[in-house]
XYZ file of C-alpha atoms in Angstrom:
461
model
C 7.466 12.654 33.181
C 9.148 9.714 31.398
C 9.841 10.210 27.683
C 9.059 6.524 27.046
C 5.626 7.027 28.584
C 5.003 9.900 26.168
C 6.118 7.772 23.204
C 3.730 5.049 24.308
C 0.920 7.585 24.704
C 1.543 8.990 21.199
C 1.459 5.495 19.671
C -1.788 4.517 21.425
C -3.375 7.851 20.447
C -2.368 7.396 16.801
C -3.495 3.761 16.504
C -6.525 3.939 18.809
C -5.650 0.572 20.329
C -3.474 -0.700 23.184
C -3.017 -4.002 21.353
C -1.850 -2.427 18.089
C 0.416 -0.069 20.003
C 2.087 -3.002 21.767
C 2.734 -4.640 18.377
C 4.275 -1.475 16.920
C 6.388 -0.898 20.033
C 7.395 -4.580 20.085
C 6.286 -5.089 23.674
C 3.461 -6.794 25.545
C 0.122 -5.063 26.061
C 0.486 -5.032 29.855
C 3.550 -2.766 29.536
C 1.598 -0.346 27.354
C -1.299 -0.300 29.814
C 1.057 0.264 32.755
C 2.767 3.228 31.070
C -0.556 4.871 30.222
C -1.827 4.416 33.779
C 1.412 5.868 35.175
C 1.083 8.900 32.917
C -2.573 9.379 33.905
C -1.622 9.126 37.592
C 1.178 11.685 37.185
C -1.087 14.130 35.329
C -4.040 13.404 37.625
C -6.417 13.031 34.693
C -7.821 10.368 32.396
C -6.261 10.434 28.914
C -8.288 7.711 27.183
C -11.807 6.368 27.225
C -11.750 2.568 26.981
C -14.330 0.716 24.888
C -14.748 -2.657 23.199
C -13.078 -1.653 19.918
C -10.094 0.128 21.471
C -9.612 3.547 23.037
C -10.427 7.166 22.197
C -8.785 10.305 23.514
C -10.434 12.388 26.201
C -10.292 16.173 25.926
C -7.209 16.170 28.177
C -5.626 13.505 25.990
C -6.210 15.571 22.862
C -4.470 18.544 24.491
C -1.467 16.372 25.367
C -0.980 14.986 21.835
C 1.028 17.892 20.302
C 3.373 17.948 23.314
C 3.884 14.189 23.039
C 4.828 14.709 19.395
C 7.372 17.405 20.188
C 8.930 16.009 23.371
C 11.033 13.184 21.812
C 12.314 15.547 19.131
C 13.280 18.231 21.659
C 15.044 15.631 23.789
C 16.970 14.353 20.777
C 17.946 17.902 19.801
C 19.239 18.441 23.329
C 21.309 15.260 23.140
C 22.780 16.279 19.791
C 23.627 19.738 21.115
C 25.443 18.256 24.108
C 27.392 15.776 21.981
C 28.347 18.547 19.537
C 28.867 16.018 16.783
C 29.143 17.011 13.135
C 27.446 13.816 11.953
C 23.611 13.685 12.066
C 22.098 11.293 14.577
C 18.820 10.608 16.295
C 15.408 9.932 14.776
C 14.188 11.348 11.462
C 10.469 10.807 10.926
C 9.173 11.278 7.384
C 5.767 10.835 5.792
C 4.943 9.612 2.303
C 2.198 8.368 0.036
C 2.490 4.577 -0.040
C 3.027 4.387 -3.814
C 5.799 6.998 -3.600
C 7.459 5.108 -0.762
C 7.355 1.835 -2.674
C 8.537 3.131 -6.054
C 10.697 6.157 -5.318
C 12.031 6.306 -1.788
C 13.571 2.889 -1.133
C 16.913 3.511 -2.910
C 17.089 7.107 -1.653
C 16.498 6.167 1.978
C 18.880 3.218 1.683
C 21.638 5.551 0.481
C 20.861 8.025 3.274
C 21.016 5.216 5.837
C 24.442 4.136 4.608
C 25.744 7.714 4.690
C 24.300 8.563 8.115
C 24.138 5.293 10.087
C 23.494 7.127 13.363
C 20.122 8.368 12.109
C 17.130 6.156 12.867
C 14.779 6.624 9.899
C 11.050 6.248 10.519
C 8.663 6.318 7.544
C 4.899 6.681 7.920
C 2.451 6.376 5.028
C -0.918 8.116 4.788
C -3.174 10.062 2.446
C -2.153 13.430 1.015
C -4.412 15.375 3.393
C -3.250 13.416 6.444
C 0.420 13.916 5.552
C -0.009 17.689 5.282
C -1.746 17.692 8.661
C 1.086 15.597 10.142
C 3.668 18.169 9.007
C 1.654 21.072 10.432
C 1.183 19.272 13.754
C 4.872 18.254 14.052
C 4.186 14.532 13.822
C 6.733 14.268 10.989
C 9.706 16.426 9.973
C 8.602 16.433 6.343
C 6.454 14.496 3.890
C 6.420 13.457 0.232
C 3.009 14.481 -1.139
C 1.286 15.180 -4.440
C 1.714 18.835 -5.336
C 1.285 21.646 -5.684
C 0.978 22.548 -1.989
C -1.229 25.612 -1.559
C -0.950 25.995 2.237
C 1.225 29.067 2.882
C 2.273 27.716 6.267
C 4.305 25.029 4.506
C 7.439 25.265 2.376
C 7.550 22.791 -0.506
C 9.903 21.752 -3.277
C 9.223 19.619 -6.348
C 11.120 16.330 -6.079
C 9.632 14.017 -8.719
C 7.591 14.546 -11.878
C 5.384 11.675 -13.017
C 4.811 11.076 -16.739
C 1.554 9.409 -17.627
C 1.102 7.285 -20.704
C -0.363 3.992 -21.842
C 2.450 1.940 -23.352
C 2.377 -1.352 -25.216
C 5.374 -3.341 -26.398
C 5.551 -4.651 -29.938
C 5.186 -8.191 -28.557
C 1.922 -7.265 -26.858
C 0.615 -5.777 -30.127
C 1.553 -8.769 -32.257
C 0.569 -11.537 -29.821
C -2.574 -10.150 -28.198
C -5.911 -8.810 -29.264
C -5.801 -5.007 -29.080
C -9.024 -3.276 -28.124
C -9.109 0.516 -28.415
C -11.979 2.665 -27.140
C -12.435 6.136 -28.616
C -15.233 8.584 -27.831
C -16.442 10.586 -30.859
C -14.919 13.842 -29.599
C -11.384 12.467 -29.303
C -8.578 11.366 -31.605
C -6.204 8.538 -30.750
C -2.619 8.929 -31.943
C 0.481 6.786 -32.036
C 4.187 7.213 -32.486
C 7.257 5.004 -31.819
C 9.354 5.785 -28.763
C 12.983 4.954 -28.206
C 13.860 3.488 -24.816
C 13.694 6.206 -22.173
C 12.891 8.991 -24.607
C 10.317 11.681 -23.813
C 6.984 11.472 -25.601
C 6.983 13.490 -28.806
C 4.096 15.867 -29.445
C 3.930 14.936 -33.133
C 1.298 12.353 -33.962
C -0.458 10.405 -36.680
C -3.956 8.928 -36.833
C -4.018 5.478 -35.205
C -3.385 2.589 -37.580
C -3.751 -1.120 -36.796
C -0.171 -2.324 -37.234
C 1.043 -5.870 -36.529
C 4.618 -6.338 -35.368
C 5.293 -2.601 -35.043
C 8.945 -2.031 -34.157
C 9.840 -0.078 -31.039
C 7.429 0.916 -28.270
C 3.999 2.327 -28.947
C 2.350 4.959 -26.823
C -1.356 5.562 -27.130
C -2.029 9.179 -26.321
C -5.125 11.277 -26.250
C -5.716 14.775 -27.587
C -6.947 17.296 -25.083
C -10.583 17.373 -26.259
C -12.948 16.364 -23.472
C -15.758 13.823 -23.902
C -19.238 15.216 -24.000
C -20.624 13.095 -21.157
C -17.733 11.740 -19.129
C -18.553 9.892 -15.920
C -16.446 8.932 -12.910
C -16.387 5.379 -11.620
C -15.542 4.964 -7.947
C -13.664 1.776 -7.049
C -12.739 0.384 -3.622
C -10.114 -2.352 -3.854
C -7.739 -4.555 -1.930
C -4.102 -3.418 -1.945
C -3.171 -6.672 -3.674
C -4.272 -5.045 -6.950
C -2.692 -1.646 -6.227
C -0.212 -1.866 -9.116
C -2.479 -3.580 -11.643
C -5.701 -1.562 -11.382
C -4.311 1.976 -11.903
C -2.290 0.862 -14.920
C -5.272 -0.755 -16.640
C -7.610 2.048 -15.562
C -5.414 4.567 -17.389
C -5.929 2.648 -20.627
C -9.680 2.574 -20.026
C -9.708 6.318 -19.304
C -7.770 7.094 -22.477
C -10.163 5.022 -24.544
C -13.486 6.145 -23.095
C -12.907 9.601 -21.627
C -14.402 8.369 -18.353
C -12.509 8.671 -15.064
C -11.738 5.908 -12.593
C -11.121 6.882 -8.960
C -9.594 4.036 -6.924
C -9.143 3.789 -3.160
C -6.981 0.944 -1.833
C -6.856 -0.691 1.574
C -6.694 -4.043 3.277
C -9.835 -6.133 3.058
C -10.655 -5.132 6.625
C -10.174 -1.437 5.916
C -12.397 -1.563 2.818
C -15.130 -3.388 4.741
C -14.954 -0.775 7.521
C -15.317 2.023 4.952
C -18.385 0.413 3.390
C -19.985 -0.330 6.753
C -19.520 3.354 7.674
C -21.510 4.340 4.583
C -18.868 4.714 1.856
C -20.426 4.137 -1.581
C -18.733 2.781 -4.702
C -19.547 1.572 -8.192
C -17.180 -1.396 -7.910
C -15.686 -3.209 -4.915
C -12.774 -5.637 -5.430
C -12.322 -8.061 -2.520
C -12.264 -11.828 -1.877
C -15.610 -13.441 -2.881
C -16.429 -14.463 0.698
C -16.059 -10.851 1.830
C -18.229 -9.606 -1.040
C -20.861 -12.173 -0.068
C -20.877 -10.898 3.512
C -21.313 -7.308 2.313
C -24.133 -8.435 0.028
C -25.824 -10.027 3.027
C -25.605 -6.685 4.817
C -27.341 -4.986 1.884
C -24.218 -3.055 0.822
C -23.672 -4.658 -2.631
C -25.676 -6.358 -5.347
C -25.510 -10.144 -5.609
C -23.579 -10.036 -8.909
C -19.806 -10.527 -8.930
C -17.068 -11.364 -11.416
C -13.843 -13.125 -10.429
C -10.803 -11.207 -11.684
C -7.530 -12.491 -10.272
C -5.731 -14.727 -7.811
C -2.796 -13.576 -5.687
C -0.183 -15.764 -4.001
C 1.620 -15.156 -0.721
C 5.398 -14.918 -1.043
C 8.607 -14.135 0.806
C 10.846 -11.216 -0.192
C 14.577 -10.708 0.428
C 17.292 -8.206 -0.384
C 19.715 -9.216 -3.139
C 22.683 -9.403 -0.742
C 21.078 -12.303 1.134
C 21.399 -15.769 -0.369
C 17.979 -17.009 -1.361
C 16.810 -19.973 0.738
C 14.997 -22.861 -0.912
C 11.301 -22.980 0.087
C 9.794 -25.181 -2.620
C 8.404 -27.684 -0.083
C 6.596 -27.210 3.253
C 9.523 -28.798 5.139
C 11.993 -26.389 3.535
C 9.766 -23.429 4.367
C 9.438 -24.619 7.977
C 13.222 -24.806 8.296
C 13.725 -21.320 6.813
C 11.132 -19.810 9.154
C 12.637 -21.469 12.228
C 16.195 -20.452 11.267
C 15.281 -16.793 10.653
C 16.309 -14.291 13.300
C 13.463 -11.877 12.447
C 10.716 -11.445 9.859
C 7.852 -9.047 9.225
C 4.397 -9.205 7.717
C 1.136 -7.201 7.904
C -0.829 -7.151 11.124
C -3.769 -9.597 10.806
C -5.826 -7.081 12.797
C -5.852 -4.817 9.720
C -7.736 -7.461 7.738
C -4.785 -8.123 5.403
C -5.520 -11.208 3.287
C -1.835 -12.157 3.144
C -1.553 -11.957 6.936
C -4.595 -14.175 7.398
C -3.201 -16.696 4.895
C 0.284 -16.673 6.426
C -1.080 -17.085 9.956
C -2.948 -20.179 8.733
C 0.237 -21.501 7.079
C 2.138 -21.122 10.357
C -0.560 -23.075 12.172
C -0.527 -25.790 9.507
C 3.262 -26.059 9.816
C 2.955 -26.266 13.604
C 5.354 -23.363 14.274
C 3.006 -20.453 14.988
C 4.286 -19.857 18.536
C 7.981 -20.059 17.601
C 7.641 -17.640 14.681
C 5.465 -15.191 16.626
C 8.361 -14.458 19.003
C 10.528 -13.065 16.185
C 7.834 -11.387 14.085
C 7.293 -7.670 13.599
C 3.750 -6.794 12.562
C 3.342 -3.704 10.379
C 0.497 -1.614 9.005
C 1.920 -0.752 5.562
C 4.154 -2.055 2.781
C 6.392 0.971 3.260
C 7.207 -0.287 6.757
C 8.078 -3.697 5.318
C 10.490 -2.025 2.915
C 12.118 0.061 5.644
C 12.661 -2.940 7.933
C 14.253 -4.849 5.068
C 16.454 -1.912 4.022
C 17.696 -1.379 7.564
C 18.513 -5.073 7.991
C 16.170 -5.407 10.952
C 14.475 -8.473 9.431
C 15.747 -11.347 7.267
C 12.744 -11.260 4.962
C 9.187 -9.985 4.646
C 5.914 -11.737 3.835
C 3.208 -10.273 1.592
C 1.221 -10.969 -1.560
C 3.639 -11.379 -4.482
C 1.848 -8.575 -6.342
C 2.605 -6.234 -3.435
C 6.181 -7.460 -2.932
C 6.813 -6.480 -6.561
C 6.040 -2.864 -5.641
C 8.377 -2.693 -2.616
C 11.665 -1.284 -3.878
C 13.752 -2.930 -1.149
C 12.553 -6.400 -2.180
C 14.834 -7.782 -4.867
C 14.219 -11.551 -4.613
C 10.736 -13.073 -4.360
C 9.614 -16.671 -3.871
C 6.052 -17.930 -3.550
C 5.054 -20.296 -0.780
C 4.817 -24.006 -1.677
C 1.734 -24.804 -3.726
C 0.686 -27.543 -1.288
C -0.021 -24.898 1.352
C -2.721 -23.248 -0.821
C -1.611 -19.745 0.198
C -3.584 -17.947 -2.493
C -6.508 -15.539 -2.443
C -9.051 -14.940 -5.195
C -10.273 -11.397 -5.831
C -13.609 -10.613 -7.448
C -15.401 -7.444 -8.474
C -18.793 -6.707 -6.955
C -21.269 -3.989 -7.889
C -22.050 -1.233 -5.415
C -25.337 0.538 -4.848
C -24.142 4.037 -5.736
C -26.368 4.047 -8.854
C -29.000 1.869 -10.494
C -27.196 2.115 -13.857
C -24.601 -0.674 -13.732
C -23.671 -0.317 -17.414
C -20.457 1.735 -16.996
C -19.278 -0.431 -14.090
C -19.996 -3.580 -16.089
C -18.034 -2.206 -19.074
C -15.004 -1.468 -16.891
C -15.103 -4.917 -15.283
C -15.219 -6.533 -18.718
C -12.229 -4.395 -19.714
C -10.395 -5.803 -16.672
C -10.824 -9.263 -18.211
C -9.534 -8.263 -21.665
C -6.291 -9.770 -23.077
C -4.433 -6.512 -22.451
C -5.519 -6.506 -18.794
C -4.629 -10.187 -18.361
C -1.113 -9.456 -19.651
C -0.842 -6.666 -17.067
C -2.022 -9.054 -14.345
C 0.818 -11.440 -15.093
C 3.348 -8.606 -15.212
C 2.389 -7.637 -11.658
C 2.615 -11.120 -10.139
C -1.103 -11.929 -10.351
C -2.990 -14.623 -12.240
C -6.252 -14.308 -14.122
C -9.182 -16.041 -12.456
C -10.629 -18.933 -14.439
C -13.512 -17.955 -16.706
C -16.805 -19.381 -15.407
């Protein structure tokens, strides 16, 4: 049994598609198909059921999965034992939440890679529940998850502690309209914070102060609102940094909760078509219109933001000039390798960039040196490891990838922008709370946050 055949099997099983597996393995689909058929012939059983949308595992295939996970690791351990080297080598597969990978892990993994160059780091992103399952089923050596971890089969250690707070600079207070929401059962407090200092527990009643020196933190006492509600939001990843930040301010002011699930446009559409309900859906207007036609959303929508496609580099690479289409064409043709999201995932940036390549007349040339990925964490890893010259993604998402240190937007003439609007779901007939949150997303404070995260406010109708 060939170990490469098992790796191919594991990839197809995980992605549910021969085509996506070929992209991840950087090979043609016919090679993937041939390896699967050879494995099925050797085992004298069918491992996958083929259908129009991809493949699904047979019962025999499901039984093979855990062995396919363990086989490469056991082989690598055997190689290390034979070499008897004191320096780590081989493949280290880790799992992480995507936000943790983007904000926390990039510098840590970069340092590890420099210290142990013989180790091939692989990072997979998933939900908390999926990551825990991956550890238990030996798909990853370890995972960074939100704690605490209650499963006694797993050993865990606290690595990071997140501090939550809603902070405004003195410039934002003096130059913008400040809107504060306070339910009757709660008290809002303020106090100045020095740079990097922990939040003091002392507090004063909130005063309206113009030009307040230092940094303000709006904090909430622990009293709970009498009738708090939870808003469920499904949104494109392009707003993954902006929405949680603004939602925290809304939660502090109203006592309501905002639960946000992010994905590519294609992933969000799939969720809704499978029956997922939400109060608010944030996607491109054309996608919202299609969902409305399917009876999944109301006809009302509010445009919120526009996002631009950009290129991201490491700081140690001299930044090429791409201010014109001709300059961009030259940079793309001169690159040895680049990476961007797989268009099959429904990524808006991938769809836009694929159109740009066609408009520039270089789609075939660039395709030969492109690595397609399924997450921003993978983009960051490829950049950190020097396996690509640059990555392509929405500027708002490049800002959240720790490995990206230089960002440039595509030339304006190429119109590589996407508008995002908020639509109303059918989870309830009372649209009042959803409408209030959407209006809060258009407030001056929210618009300032948009700009800070590489987005632009949509024009007011």
